Coordinates of C-alpha atoms in Angstrom, one line a residue:
Chain A
M1 CA 0.0 0.0 0.0
L2 CA 1.5 3.3 -1.1
R3 CA 1.1 6.4 1.1
F4 CA -1.4 9.2 0.1
T5 CA -2.9 12.5 1.2
T6 CA -6.4 13.8 0.4
H7 CA -8.3 16.9 -0.5
E8 CA -12.1 16.8 0.1
S9 CA -14.8 19.2 -1.0
L10 CA -18.5 19.0 -1.3
N11 CA -18.5 17.6 -4.8
S12 CA -15.2 15.9 -5.1
S13 CA -12.5 13.8 -3.3
H14 CA -8.9 13.8 -4.5
F15 CA -6.2 11.4 -3.4
F16 CA -2.6 12.2 -4.0
I17 CA -0.6 8.9 -4.0
T18 CA 3.2 9.0 -3.7
T19 CA 4.6 6.1 -5.8
L20 CA 7.9 4.3 -5.1
Q21 CA 9.5 6.4 -7.8
D22 CA 8.3 9.6 -6.0
N23 CA 5.7 10.4 -8.6
I24 CA 2.4 11.8 -7.5
C25 CA -0.6 10.0 -9.0
M26 CA -4.0 11.7 -8.6
L27 CA -7.1 9.6 -8.0
N28 CA -10.2 11.8 -8.3
F29 CA -13.9 11.2 -7.5
T30 CA -15.8 14.1 -9.0
K31 CA -19.5 14.8 -9.1
L32 CA -20.5 15.8 -12.7
D33 CA -22.7 18.7 -13.5
Q34 CA -25.5 18.6 -16.1
E35 CA -23.3 20.1 -18.8
E36 CA -20.8 17.3 -18.4
M37 CA -23.2 14.4 -18.1
F38 CA -27.0 15.1 -18.2
F39 CA -28.8 12.1 -16.7
Q40 CA -32.2 13.7 -16.7
H41 CA -32.6 11.7 -13.5
D42 CA -32.2 13.5 -10.1
Y43 CA -30.9 10.4 -8.3
L44 CA -28.1 9.8 -10.7
Q45 CA -27.3 13.5 -11.1
E46 CA -26.9 13.8 -7.4
N47 CA -25.1 10.6 -6.7
V48 CA -22.8 9.7 -9.6
F49 CA -19.1 10.4 -9.1
E50 CA -16.6 10.1 -12.0
L51 CA -13.4 8.3 -11.2
T52 CA -10.3 9.6 -13.0
V53 CA -6.6 8.8 -12.5
A54 CA -3.7 10.8 -13.7
K55 CA 0.0 11.3 -13.0
A56 CA 0.5 14.8 -11.7
T57 CA 4.3 15.0 -11.8
A58 CA 6.5 15.6 -14.8
N59 CA 8.7 12.6 -14.0
K60 CA 8.7 10.3 -17.0
E61 CA 9.1 7.1 -15.1
N62 CA 6.0 4.9 -14.7
C63 CA 4.0 5.0 -11.6
G64 CA 4.8 1.4 -11.2
K65 CA 4.4 -1.3 -8.6
G66 CA 1.8 -0.9 -5.8
L67 CA -0.3 1.7 -7.5
A68 CA -3.2 -0.5 -8.7
P69 CA -3.7 -2.2 -5.2
T70 CA -3.6 1.3 -3.6
I71 CA -6.2 2.6 -6.0
K72 CA -8.4 -0.4 -5.4
S73 CA -8.1 0.1 -1.6
I74 CA -9.1 3.8 -1.8
F75 CA -11.9 2.9 -4.2
D76 CA -13.3 0.2 -1.8
T77 CA -13.2 2.5 1.1
F78 CA -14.9 5.3 -0.9
L79 CA -17.8 3.0 -1.8
A80 CA -18.0 1.3 1.6
E81 CA -18.3 4.5 3.6
R82 CA -20.9 6.4 1.5
E83 CA -24.6 6.1 1.2
E84 CA -26.2 6.5 -2.2
T85 CA -23.0 6.7 -4.2
V86 CA -22.3 5.4 -7.7
V87 CA -18.7 5.5 -9.2
Y88 CA -18.5 5.9 -12.9
V89 CA -15.5 5.1 -15.0
S90 CA -15.2 5.2 -18.8
M91 CA -12.5 3.8 -21.0
E92 CA -11.8 2.2 -24.4
E93 CA -12.8 -1.4 -24.5
N94 CA -9.9 -3.9 -24.6
S95 CA -7.4 -1.3 -23.4
S96 CA -4.9 -2.3 -20.8
K97 CA -7.0 -0.4 -18.2
Y98 CA -10.1 -2.3 -19.3
H99 CA -8.4 -5.6 -18.7
L100 CA -7.1 -4.5 -15.3
V101 CA -10.5 -3.4 -14.2
T102 CA -12.2 -6.5 -15.4
R103 CA -9.6 -8.7 -13.6
Y104 CA -10.4 -6.9 -10.4
I105 CA -14.1 -7.3 -10.9
N106 CA -13.8 -11.0 -11.5
N107 CA -11.7 -11.4 -8.4
E108 CA -14.0 -9.3 -6.2
V109 CA -15.4 -11.1 -3.2
D110 CA -17.2 -8.3 -1.4
P111 CA -20.9 -9.3 -1.2
N112 CA -22.0 -5.7 -1.1
Y113 CA -20.4 -4.7 -4.4
K114 CA -22.3 -4.4 -7.7
M115 CA -21.1 -3.4 -11.1
L116 CA -23.0 -2.4 -14.3
L117 CA -21.1 -2.2 -17.6
F118 CA -22.6 -0.6 -20.7
K119 CA -20.6 -1.3 -23.8
A120 CA -21.0 0.5 -27.1
D121 CA -18.8 1.4 -30.1
N122 CA -15.7 -0.2 -28.4
K123 CA -16.2 1.9 -25.3
A124 CA -16.9 0.7 -21.8
F125 CA -18.9 2.7 -19.2
F126 CA -18.6 1.1 -15.8
F127 CA -20.9 2.0 -12.8
F128 CA -20.0 0.7 -9.4
F129 CA -22.0 0.9 -6.2
N130 CA -22.7 -0.8 -2.8
E131 CA -26.0 -2.6 -3.4
H132 CA -26.9 -2.4 0.3
K133 CA -26.4 1.4 0.4
T134 CA -27.5 2.4 -3.1
S135 CA -30.7 1.6 -5.0
T136 CA -29.9 -1.0 -7.7
V137 CA -33.3 -0.4 -9.4
E138 CA -32.8 3.4 -9.4
V139 CA -29.4 3.0 -11.0
I140 CA -30.4 0.5 -13.6
V141 CA -33.5 2.3 -14.6
G142 CA -31.8 5.7 -14.6
L143 CA -28.9 4.6 -16.7
T144 CA -30.8 2.6 -19.3
R145 CA -33.1 5.7 -19.7
Y146 CA -30.0 8.0 -19.9
F147 CA -28.4 6.0 -22.7
K148 CA -31.8 5.7 -24.5
N149 CA -32.7 9.4 -24.2
E150 CA -29.2 10.9 -24.7
Y151 CA -27.7 8.5 -27.3
G152 CA -30.8 6.6 -28.7
I153 CA -29.3 3.3 -27.6
S154 CA -31.5 0.6 -26.1
F155 CA -29.3 -1.7 -24.0
V156 CA -30.1 -5.3 -23.2
N157 CA -28.5 -7.6 -20.6
N158 CA -25.7 -9.6 -22.4
Chain B
M1 CA -13.9 -16.3 -25.9
E2 CA -14.2 -13.3 -23.5
K3 CA -14.5 -14.2 -19.9
K4 CA -17.9 -13.3 -18.4
F5 CA -18.2 -11.3 -15.2
N6 CA -18.9 -12.9 -11.9
S7 CA -22.3 -12.5 -10.2
K8 CA -21.3 -9.0 -9.1
G9 CA -21.3 -7.7 -12.6
I10 CA -24.1 -7.1 -15.1
E11 CA -23.0 -6.3 -18.7
F12 CA -25.3 -4.5 -21.1
V13 CA -24.9 -4.3 -24.9
P14 CA -26.9 -2.4 -27.5
K15 CA -30.0 -4.1 -28.8
N16 CA -29.5 -2.6 -32.2
D17 CA -26.7 -1.0 -34.3
V18 CA -25.4 2.2 -32.8
S19 CA -26.0 5.3 -35.0
E20 CA -23.1 7.5 -36.2
E21 CA -24.6 10.4 -34.2
A22 CA -24.5 8.3 -31.1
K23 CA -20.9 7.2 -31.8
L24 CA -19.9 10.9 -32.1
K25 CA -21.6 11.7 -28.8
L26 CA -20.0 8.8 -27.0
N27 CA -16.6 10.0 -28.3
K28 CA -17.4 13.4 -26.9
L29 CA -18.2 11.9 -23.5
I30 CA -14.7 10.2 -23.4
E31 CA -13.0 13.4 -24.6
G32 CA -14.8 15.4 -21.9
K33 CA -13.3 13.1 -19.3
T34 CA -9.8 13.8 -20.7
E35 CA -10.5 17.6 -20.6
R36 CA -11.7 17.3 -17.0
L37 CA -8.6 15.3 -16.0
N38 CA -6.3 17.8 -17.6
K39 CA -7.9 20.6 -15.7
L40 CA -7.6 18.7 -12.4
V41 CA -3.8 18.2 -13.1
A42 CA -3.5 21.9 -13.9
D43 CA -5.3 22.8 -10.7
Y44 CA -3.0 20.6 -8.7
K45 CA 0.1 22.0 -10.3
A46 CA -1.2 25.5 -9.7
G47 CA -1.7 24.7 -6.0
R48 CA -5.5 24.9 -6.2
L49 CA -5.8 21.4 -4.8
V50 CA -4.0 21.3 -1.6
S51 CA -3.8 18.1 0.3
Q52 CA -5.3 18.1 3.8

């Protein structure tokens, strides 16, 4: 587990992880406003946080060993401690990040954890939540409506 | 064959072909994330995100 510091505000949580190479890697949970992602659904608009990760230092070395487990640990704590919270992550399908995320999902043993994945045009949109603290029905209904209304895409369970 | 998710994951796929307009909008959604991320890094470097 790498060491990290935090910055919290009403609509975001930022974690600054110091890697073994002394890089700073930022892990961000940010609530999206309507201009960024318009769900047309109050529950989702209020409770969805976008997860992003970026290296914040100019050092060209990779962030390296220990980063992925640290991110997973922070992510687990974020979801475990919050009521009515959905974490959203987007990425290209079949990218290295995609394979890393799917590996963690398939190894997940926490009984409270739930994941919805919407795939379209080689893109993957993940939504994670604690099913005992967050309404699964609200999330599924809200997201399927969002993709239908905003993109004209009707999704079905694969 | 792609490995299916465990019981914790539900995967959804489009029922029909995705329109070109929808593909453009999905691209914009991904690009928007990159822009937001770049702004966060810039905020950090400018000292606007101070660790607590």
